Tab-separated table of C-alpha atoms in Angstrom:
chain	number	residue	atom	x	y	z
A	274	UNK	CA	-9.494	-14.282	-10.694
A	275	UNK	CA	-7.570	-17.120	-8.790
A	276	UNK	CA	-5.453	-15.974	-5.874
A	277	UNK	CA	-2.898	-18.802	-4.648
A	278	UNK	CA	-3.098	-19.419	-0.933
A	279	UNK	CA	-0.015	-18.895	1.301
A	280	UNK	CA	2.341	-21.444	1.096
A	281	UNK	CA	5.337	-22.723	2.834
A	282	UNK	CA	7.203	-24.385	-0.226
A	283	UNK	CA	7.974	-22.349	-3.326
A	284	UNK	CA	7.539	-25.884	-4.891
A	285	UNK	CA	4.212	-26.015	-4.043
A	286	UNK	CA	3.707	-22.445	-5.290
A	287	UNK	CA	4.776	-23.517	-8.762
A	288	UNK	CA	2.930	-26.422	-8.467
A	289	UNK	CA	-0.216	-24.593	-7.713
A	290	UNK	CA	0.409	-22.212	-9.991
A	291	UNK	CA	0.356	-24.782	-12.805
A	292	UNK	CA	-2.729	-26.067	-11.791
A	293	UNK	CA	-4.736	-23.273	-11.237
A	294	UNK	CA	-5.396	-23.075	-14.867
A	295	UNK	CA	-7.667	-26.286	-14.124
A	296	UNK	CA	-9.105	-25.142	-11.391
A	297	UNK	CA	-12.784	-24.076	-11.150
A	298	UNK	CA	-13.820	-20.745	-12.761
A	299	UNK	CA	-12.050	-18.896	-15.283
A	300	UNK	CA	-8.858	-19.566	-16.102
A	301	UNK	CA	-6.811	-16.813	-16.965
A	302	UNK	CA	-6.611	-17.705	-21.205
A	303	UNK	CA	-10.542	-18.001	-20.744
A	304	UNK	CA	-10.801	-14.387	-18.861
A	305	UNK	CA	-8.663	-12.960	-21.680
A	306	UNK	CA	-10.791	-14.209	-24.246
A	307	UNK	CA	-13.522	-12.615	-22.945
A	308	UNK	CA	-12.831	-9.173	-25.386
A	309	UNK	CA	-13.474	-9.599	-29.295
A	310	UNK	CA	-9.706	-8.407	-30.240
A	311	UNK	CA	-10.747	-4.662	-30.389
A	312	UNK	CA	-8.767	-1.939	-29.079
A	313	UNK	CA	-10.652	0.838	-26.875
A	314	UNK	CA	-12.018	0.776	-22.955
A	315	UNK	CA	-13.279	-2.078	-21.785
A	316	UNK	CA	-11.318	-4.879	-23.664
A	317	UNK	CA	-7.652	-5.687	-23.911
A	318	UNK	CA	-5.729	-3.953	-26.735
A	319	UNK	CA	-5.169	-6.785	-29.537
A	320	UNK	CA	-1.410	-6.479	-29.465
A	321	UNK	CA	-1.680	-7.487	-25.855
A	322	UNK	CA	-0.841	-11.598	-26.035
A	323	UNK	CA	0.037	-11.962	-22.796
A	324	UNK	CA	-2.104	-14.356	-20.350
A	325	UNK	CA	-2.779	-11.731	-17.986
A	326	UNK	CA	-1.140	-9.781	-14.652
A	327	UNK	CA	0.910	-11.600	-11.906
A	328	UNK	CA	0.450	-9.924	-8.864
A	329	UNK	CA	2.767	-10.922	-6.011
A	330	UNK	CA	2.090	-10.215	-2.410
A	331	UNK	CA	4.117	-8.546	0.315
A	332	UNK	CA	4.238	-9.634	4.087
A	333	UNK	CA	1.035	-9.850	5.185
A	334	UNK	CA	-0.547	-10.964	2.459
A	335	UNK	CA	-4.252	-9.755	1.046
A	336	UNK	CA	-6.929	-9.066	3.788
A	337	UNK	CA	-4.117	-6.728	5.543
A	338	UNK	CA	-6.810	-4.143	5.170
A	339	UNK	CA	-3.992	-1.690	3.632
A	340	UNK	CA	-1.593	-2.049	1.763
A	341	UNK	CA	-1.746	-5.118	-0.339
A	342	UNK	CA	-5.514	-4.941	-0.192
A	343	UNK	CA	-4.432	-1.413	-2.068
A	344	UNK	CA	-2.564	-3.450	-4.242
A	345	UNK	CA	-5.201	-5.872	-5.199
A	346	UNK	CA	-7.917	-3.432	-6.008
A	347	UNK	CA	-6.111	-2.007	-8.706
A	348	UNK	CA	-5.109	-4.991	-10.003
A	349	UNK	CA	-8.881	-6.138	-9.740
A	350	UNK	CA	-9.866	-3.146	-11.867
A	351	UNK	CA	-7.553	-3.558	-14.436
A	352	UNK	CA	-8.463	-7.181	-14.672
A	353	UNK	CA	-12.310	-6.471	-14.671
A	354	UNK	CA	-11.770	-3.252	-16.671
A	355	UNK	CA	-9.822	-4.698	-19.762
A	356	UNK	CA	-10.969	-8.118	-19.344
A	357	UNK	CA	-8.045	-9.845	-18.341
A	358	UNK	CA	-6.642	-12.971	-16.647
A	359	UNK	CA	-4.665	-12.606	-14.144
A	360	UNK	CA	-3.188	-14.494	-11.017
A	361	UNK	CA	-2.081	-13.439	-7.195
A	362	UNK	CA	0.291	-14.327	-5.196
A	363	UNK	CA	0.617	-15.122	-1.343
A	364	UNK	CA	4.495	-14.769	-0.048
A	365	UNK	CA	5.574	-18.170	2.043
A	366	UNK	CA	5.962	-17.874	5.972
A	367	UNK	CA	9.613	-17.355	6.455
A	368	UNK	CA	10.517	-17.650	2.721
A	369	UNK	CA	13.522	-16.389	1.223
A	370	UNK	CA	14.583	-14.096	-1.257
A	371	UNK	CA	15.168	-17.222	-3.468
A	372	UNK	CA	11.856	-18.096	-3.274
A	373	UNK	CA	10.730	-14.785	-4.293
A	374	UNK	CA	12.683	-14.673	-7.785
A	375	UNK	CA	11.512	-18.332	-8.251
A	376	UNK	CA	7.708	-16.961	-7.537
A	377	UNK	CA	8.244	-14.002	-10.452
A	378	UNK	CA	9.959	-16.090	-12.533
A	379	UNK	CA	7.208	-18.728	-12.773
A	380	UNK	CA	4.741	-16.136	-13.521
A	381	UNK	CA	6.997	-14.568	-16.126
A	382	UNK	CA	7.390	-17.819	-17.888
A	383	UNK	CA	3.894	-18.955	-17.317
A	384	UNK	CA	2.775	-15.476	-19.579
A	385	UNK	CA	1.959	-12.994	-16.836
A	386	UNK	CA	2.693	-9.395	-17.714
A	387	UNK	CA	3.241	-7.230	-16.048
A	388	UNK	CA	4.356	-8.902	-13.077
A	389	UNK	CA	4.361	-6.980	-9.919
A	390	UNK	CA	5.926	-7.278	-6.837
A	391	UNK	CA	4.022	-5.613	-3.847
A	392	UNK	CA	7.347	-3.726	-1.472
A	393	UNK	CA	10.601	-3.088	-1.482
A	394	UNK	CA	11.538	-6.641	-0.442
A	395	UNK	CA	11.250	-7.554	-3.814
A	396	UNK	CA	13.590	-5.681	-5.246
A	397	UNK	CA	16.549	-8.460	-5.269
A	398	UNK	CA	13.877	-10.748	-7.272
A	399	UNK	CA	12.562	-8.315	-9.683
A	400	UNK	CA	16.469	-7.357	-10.490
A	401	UNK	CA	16.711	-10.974	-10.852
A	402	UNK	CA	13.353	-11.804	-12.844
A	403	UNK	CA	13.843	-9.164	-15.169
A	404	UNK	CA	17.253	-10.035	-16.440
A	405	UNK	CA	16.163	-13.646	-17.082
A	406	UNK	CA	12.765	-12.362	-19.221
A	407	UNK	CA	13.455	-9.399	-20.820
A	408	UNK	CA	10.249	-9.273	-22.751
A	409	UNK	CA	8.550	-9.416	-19.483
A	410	UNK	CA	7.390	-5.867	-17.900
A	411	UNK	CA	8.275	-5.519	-14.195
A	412	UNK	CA	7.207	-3.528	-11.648
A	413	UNK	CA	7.952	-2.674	-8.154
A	414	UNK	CA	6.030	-0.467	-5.066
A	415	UNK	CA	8.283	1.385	-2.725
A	416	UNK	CA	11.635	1.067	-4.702
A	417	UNK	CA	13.487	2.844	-6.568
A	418	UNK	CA	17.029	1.169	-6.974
A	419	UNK	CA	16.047	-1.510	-9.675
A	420	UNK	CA	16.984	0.326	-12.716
A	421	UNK	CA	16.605	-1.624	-15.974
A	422	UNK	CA	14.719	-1.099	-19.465
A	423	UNK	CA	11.931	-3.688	-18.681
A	424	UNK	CA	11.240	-2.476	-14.914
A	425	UNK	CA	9.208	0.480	-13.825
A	426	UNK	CA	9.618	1.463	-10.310
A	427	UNK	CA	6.284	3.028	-8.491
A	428	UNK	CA	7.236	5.289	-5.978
A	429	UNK	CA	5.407	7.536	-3.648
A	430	UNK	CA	5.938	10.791	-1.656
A	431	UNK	CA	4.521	8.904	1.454
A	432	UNK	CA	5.632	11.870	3.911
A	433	UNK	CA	3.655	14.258	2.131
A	434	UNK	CA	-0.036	12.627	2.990
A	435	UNK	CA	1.924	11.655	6.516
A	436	UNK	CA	1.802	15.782	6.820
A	437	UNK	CA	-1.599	15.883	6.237
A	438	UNK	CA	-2.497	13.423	9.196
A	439	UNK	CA	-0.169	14.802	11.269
A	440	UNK	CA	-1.865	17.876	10.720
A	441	UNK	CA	-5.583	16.284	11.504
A	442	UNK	CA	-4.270	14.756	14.660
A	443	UNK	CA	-2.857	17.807	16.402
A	444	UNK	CA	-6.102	19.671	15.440
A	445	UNK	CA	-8.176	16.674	16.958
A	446	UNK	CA	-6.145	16.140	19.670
A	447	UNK	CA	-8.025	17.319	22.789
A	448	UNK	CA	-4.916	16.275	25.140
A	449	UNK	CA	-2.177	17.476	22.966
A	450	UNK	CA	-0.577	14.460	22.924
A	451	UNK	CA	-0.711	12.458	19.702
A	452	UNK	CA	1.333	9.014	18.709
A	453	UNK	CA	3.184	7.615	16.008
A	454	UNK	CA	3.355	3.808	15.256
A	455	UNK	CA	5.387	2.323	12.579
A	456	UNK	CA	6.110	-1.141	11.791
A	457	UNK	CA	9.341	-1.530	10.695
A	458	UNK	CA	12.464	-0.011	11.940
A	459	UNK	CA	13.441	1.165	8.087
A	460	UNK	CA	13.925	3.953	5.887
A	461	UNK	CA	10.753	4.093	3.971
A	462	UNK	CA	8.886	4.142	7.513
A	463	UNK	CA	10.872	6.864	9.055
A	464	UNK	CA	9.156	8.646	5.760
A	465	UNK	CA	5.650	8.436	7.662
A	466	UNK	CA	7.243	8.953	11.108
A	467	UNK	CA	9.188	12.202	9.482
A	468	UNK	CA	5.927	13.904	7.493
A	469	UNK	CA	3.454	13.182	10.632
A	470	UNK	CA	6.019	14.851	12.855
A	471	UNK	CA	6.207	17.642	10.781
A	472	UNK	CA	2.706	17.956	9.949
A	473	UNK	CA	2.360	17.667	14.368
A	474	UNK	CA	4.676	19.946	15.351
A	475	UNK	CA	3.121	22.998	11.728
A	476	UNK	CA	-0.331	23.108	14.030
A	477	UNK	CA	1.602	23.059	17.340
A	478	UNK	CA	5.466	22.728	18.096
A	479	UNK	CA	4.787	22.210	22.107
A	480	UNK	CA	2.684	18.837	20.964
A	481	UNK	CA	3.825	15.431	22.953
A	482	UNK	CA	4.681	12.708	20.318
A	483	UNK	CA	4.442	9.135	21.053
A	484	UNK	CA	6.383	7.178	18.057
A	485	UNK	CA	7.364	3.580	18.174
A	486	UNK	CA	8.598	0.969	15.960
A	487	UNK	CA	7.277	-2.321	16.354
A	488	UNK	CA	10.794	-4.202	14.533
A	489	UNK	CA	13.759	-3.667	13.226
A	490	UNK	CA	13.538	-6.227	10.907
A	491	UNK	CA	10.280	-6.844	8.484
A	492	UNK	CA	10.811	-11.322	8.814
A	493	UNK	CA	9.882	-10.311	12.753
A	494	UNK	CA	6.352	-9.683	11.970
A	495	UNK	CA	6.257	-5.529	12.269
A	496	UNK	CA	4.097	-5.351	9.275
A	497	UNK	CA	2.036	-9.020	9.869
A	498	UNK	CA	1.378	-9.116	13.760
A	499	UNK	CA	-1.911	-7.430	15.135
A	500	UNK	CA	-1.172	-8.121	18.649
A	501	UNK	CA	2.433	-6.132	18.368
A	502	UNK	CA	-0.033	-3.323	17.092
A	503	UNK	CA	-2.266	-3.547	19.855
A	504	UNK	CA	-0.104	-3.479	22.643
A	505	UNK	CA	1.599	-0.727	20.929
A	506	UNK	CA	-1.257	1.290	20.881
A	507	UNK	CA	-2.361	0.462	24.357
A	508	UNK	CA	1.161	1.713	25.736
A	509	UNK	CA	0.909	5.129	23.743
A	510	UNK	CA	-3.056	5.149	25.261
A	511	UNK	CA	-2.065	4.937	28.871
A	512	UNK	CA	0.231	7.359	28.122
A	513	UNK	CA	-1.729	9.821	27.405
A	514	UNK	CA	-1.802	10.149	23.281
A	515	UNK	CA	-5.416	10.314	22.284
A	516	UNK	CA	-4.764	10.129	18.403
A	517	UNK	CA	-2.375	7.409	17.153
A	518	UNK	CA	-1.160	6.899	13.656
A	519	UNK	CA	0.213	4.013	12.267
A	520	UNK	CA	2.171	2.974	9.262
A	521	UNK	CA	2.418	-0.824	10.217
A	522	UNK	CA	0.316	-3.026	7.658
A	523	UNK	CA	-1.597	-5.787	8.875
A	524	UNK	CA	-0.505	-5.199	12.390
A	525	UNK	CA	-2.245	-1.609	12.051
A	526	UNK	CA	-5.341	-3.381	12.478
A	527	UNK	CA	-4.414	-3.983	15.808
A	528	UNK	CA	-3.900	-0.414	16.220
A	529	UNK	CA	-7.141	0.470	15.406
A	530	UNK	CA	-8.847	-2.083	17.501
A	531	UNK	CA	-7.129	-0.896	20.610
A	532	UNK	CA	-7.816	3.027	19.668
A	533	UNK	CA	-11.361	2.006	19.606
A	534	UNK	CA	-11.793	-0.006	22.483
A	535	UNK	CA	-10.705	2.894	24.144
A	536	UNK	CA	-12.427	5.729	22.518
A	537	UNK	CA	-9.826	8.146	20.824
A	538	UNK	CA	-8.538	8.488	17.434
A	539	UNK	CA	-7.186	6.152	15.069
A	540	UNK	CA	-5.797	7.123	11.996
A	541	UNK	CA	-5.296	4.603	9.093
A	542	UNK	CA	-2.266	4.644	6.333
A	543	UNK	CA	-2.496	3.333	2.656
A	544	UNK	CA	-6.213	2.382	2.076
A	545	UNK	CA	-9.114	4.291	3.242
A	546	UNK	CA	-9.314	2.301	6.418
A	547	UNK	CA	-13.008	3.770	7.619
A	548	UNK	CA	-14.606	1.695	4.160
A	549	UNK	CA	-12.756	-2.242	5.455
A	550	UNK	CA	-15.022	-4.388	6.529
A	551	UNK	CA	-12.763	-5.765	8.719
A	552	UNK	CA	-12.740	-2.848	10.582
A	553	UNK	CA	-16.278	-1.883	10.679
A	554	UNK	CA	-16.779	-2.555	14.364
A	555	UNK	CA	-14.096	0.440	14.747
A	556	UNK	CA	-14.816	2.792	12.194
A	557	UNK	CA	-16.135	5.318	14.510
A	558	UNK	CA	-12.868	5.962	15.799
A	559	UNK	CA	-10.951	6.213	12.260
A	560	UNK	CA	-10.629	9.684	11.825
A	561	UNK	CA	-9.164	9.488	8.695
A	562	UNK	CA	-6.547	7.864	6.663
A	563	UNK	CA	-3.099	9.062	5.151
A	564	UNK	CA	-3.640	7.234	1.295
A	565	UNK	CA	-1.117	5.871	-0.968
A	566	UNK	CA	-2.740	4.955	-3.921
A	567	UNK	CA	-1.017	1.555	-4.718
A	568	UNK	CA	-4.066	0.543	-6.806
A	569	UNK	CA	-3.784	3.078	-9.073
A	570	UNK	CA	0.208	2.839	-9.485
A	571	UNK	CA	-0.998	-0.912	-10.587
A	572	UNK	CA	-3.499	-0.033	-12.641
A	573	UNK	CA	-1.584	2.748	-14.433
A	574	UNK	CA	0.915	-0.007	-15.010
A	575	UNK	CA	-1.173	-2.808	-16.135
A	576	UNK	CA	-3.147	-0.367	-18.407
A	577	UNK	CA	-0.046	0.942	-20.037
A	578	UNK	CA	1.418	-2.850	-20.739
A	579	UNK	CA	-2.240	-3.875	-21.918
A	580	UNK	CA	-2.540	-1.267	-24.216
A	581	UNK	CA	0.942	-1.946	-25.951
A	582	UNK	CA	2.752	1.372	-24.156
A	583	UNK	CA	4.671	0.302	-20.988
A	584	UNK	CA	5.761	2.499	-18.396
A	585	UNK	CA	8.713	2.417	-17.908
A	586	UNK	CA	11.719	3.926	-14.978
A	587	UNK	CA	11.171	5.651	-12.416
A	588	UNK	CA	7.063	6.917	-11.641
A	589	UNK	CA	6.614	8.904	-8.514
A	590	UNK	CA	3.435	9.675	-6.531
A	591	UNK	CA	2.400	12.692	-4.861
A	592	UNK	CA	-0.203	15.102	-3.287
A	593	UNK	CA	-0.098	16.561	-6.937
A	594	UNK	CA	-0.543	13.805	-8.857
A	595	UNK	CA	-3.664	12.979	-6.579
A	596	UNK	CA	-2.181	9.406	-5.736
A	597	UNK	CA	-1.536	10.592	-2.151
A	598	UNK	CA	-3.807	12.197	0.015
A	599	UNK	CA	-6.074	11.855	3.142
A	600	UNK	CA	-9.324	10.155	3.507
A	601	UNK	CA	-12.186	12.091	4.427
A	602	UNK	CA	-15.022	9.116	4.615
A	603	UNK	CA	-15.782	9.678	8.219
A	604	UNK	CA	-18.897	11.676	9.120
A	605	UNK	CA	-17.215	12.856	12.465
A	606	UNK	CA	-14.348	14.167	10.542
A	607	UNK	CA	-15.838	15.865	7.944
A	608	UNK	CA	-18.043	17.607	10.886
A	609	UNK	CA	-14.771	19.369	12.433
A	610	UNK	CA	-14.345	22.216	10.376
A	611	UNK	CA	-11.295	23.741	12.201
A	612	UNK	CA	-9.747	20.583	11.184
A	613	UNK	CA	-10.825	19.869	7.333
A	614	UNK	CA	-10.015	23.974	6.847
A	615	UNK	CA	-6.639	23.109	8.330
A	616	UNK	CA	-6.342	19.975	6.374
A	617	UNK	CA	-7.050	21.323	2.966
A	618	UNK	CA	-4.840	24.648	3.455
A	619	UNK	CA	-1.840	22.265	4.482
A	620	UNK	CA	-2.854	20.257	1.271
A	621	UNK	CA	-2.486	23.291	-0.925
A	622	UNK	CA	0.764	24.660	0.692
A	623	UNK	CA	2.445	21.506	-0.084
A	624	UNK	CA	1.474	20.896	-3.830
A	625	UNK	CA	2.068	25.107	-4.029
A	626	UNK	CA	5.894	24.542	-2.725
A	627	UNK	CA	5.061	26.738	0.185
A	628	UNK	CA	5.719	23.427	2.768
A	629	UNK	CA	8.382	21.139	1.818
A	630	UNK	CA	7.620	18.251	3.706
A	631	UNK	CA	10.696	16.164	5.073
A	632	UNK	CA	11.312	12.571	4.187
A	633	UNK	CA	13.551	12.034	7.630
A	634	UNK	CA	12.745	12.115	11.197
């Protein structure tokens, strides 16, 4: 694998791009070479021509601990899986949405496919990208308004494993008080903010609920700033929430430092957040995490492209499907019986129809 470094000038991204097939290590014709041309597990399918999968980055970037870390595991396992090249992308610092269509576009034309765009901020460039190279398989996490025959949009019912950590934190809650931190000031956030409520409120409607938004726009660093997350966090501390969930990204790492610097609950979104190295010195103080399988949306997608059967429209994520759920690494957690029993039976009432979980606050 070669992952391209951040970069302030799309120009050097393509130029980068171009040489990375140079650079030291495999290049991506080399990695796909690996397999003998046969079909079956293990090796790419021998209709499968294509140089590898182009994986680009949303703000943030990989080592967010979350949700493009998500993003790059599956991609990872595909790669290692079917024995393909493959190449990921960094977004710029303050780039455009120019420079995200050129970014797609050069991986589309260098042979990449799929080609995936991590968030809904790509949506303008896959729309874009796709028109130019038909041929080229697209795909987009957390959007659904790209609608074309060579784009598949992977979509998830994030409220649903928001209920399920709303429903953990009111049951660990010693202070019945609880927070919410999000982000970004946007739709797809309120989705978190709307199914934690919920999931709050099913255990006990007389709960206090901290929620803040650390943006209103994602280019002012809601999803990329640890200290916003910290200081977040510290606010909803002294305020008297002893379990905080956030839905912020990179910054969520500041979240999770402050909950355990000061000893109550932190609970993670997207990856399993107890198993990040990053976050080791805290892990004690992760109850659990809501997950969003992103690296198995990209997998699923890169498999079905590799194997000569795209995906294609419109592929949705749930509790059901098994793509959304909560973590239950920690120890502590898993100890609490009151609050696994409550977890699981909210878990069954929602794939059962019995809870429809709300996608607004």
């Amino acid at each position: 694998m070669r992952r391209v470094s951040k970069l302030s000038q799309v120009a050097v991204a393509v130029a980068s791009l171009a040489l990375a097939a140079s650079a030291c290590g495999k290049t991506s014709s080399e990695a796909s070479s690996d397999d003998d041309g046969k079909d079956g597990k293990g090796s790419a399918s021998s209709s499968y021509k294509a140089k590898g999968i182009g994986l680009a980055y949303d703000i943030g970037g990989q080592g967010d601990q979350s949700f493009n870390d998500a993003a790059f595991a599956g991609y990872d396992k595909a790669r290692k899986e079917f024995k393909v090249g493959g190449v990921d992308m960094e977004p710029g610092d303050g780039e455009s949405s120019a420079d995200k269509v050129q970014r797609l576009e050069q991986l589309a034309r260098q042979g990449y496919d799929p080609v995936i765009g991590v968030g809904f901020v790509y949506a303008p460039a896959v729309e874009a990208a796709a028109k130019k190279y038909p041929k080229t398989t697209f795909g987009i996490i957390d959007d659904n308004t790209v609608k074309a025959e060579n784009v598949v949009d992977l979509v998830f019912h994030e409220e649903q494993g928001s209920y399920l950590a709303g429903v953990a934190a009111a049951k660990a809650s010693k202070a019945r008080h609880v927070g919410f931190i999000g982000g970004v000031d946007i739709p797809l956030i309120h989705k978190f903010e709307a199914g934690f409520v919920q999931g709050v409120k099913s255990v006990d409607p007389k709960i206090e609920i901290e929620k803040r938004y650390l943006t209103e726009k994602p280019e002012e660093g809601g999803f990329s700033s640890p200290d916003k997350g910290q200081n977040a966090a510290s606010g909803q501390i002294e305020a008297g929430a002893d379990v905080i969930y956030h839905a912020a990204g990179l910054s969520g790492q500041g979240v999770i430092q402050e909950a355990g610097s000061q000893r109550v609950w932190a609970i993670g979104v997207d990856s399993d957040q107890y198993k990040q190295k990053a976050l080791a010195k805290y892990k004690e103080h992760i109850l659990g995490s809501a997950l969003k399988d992103v690296g198995g949306a990209v997998y699923d997608l890169s498999k079905s492209v590799i194997e000569g059967k795209p995906m294609k429209g419109e592929q949705r994520y749930d509790l059901k499907s098994g793509r959304v759920g909560f973590a239950d690494s920690n120890p502590e957690y898993r100890s609490m019986k009151d609050v696994v029993a409550a977890v699981e039976k909210a878990r069954k009432d929602v794939i059962s129809g019995k809870v429809e979980v709300k996608t607004e606050p």
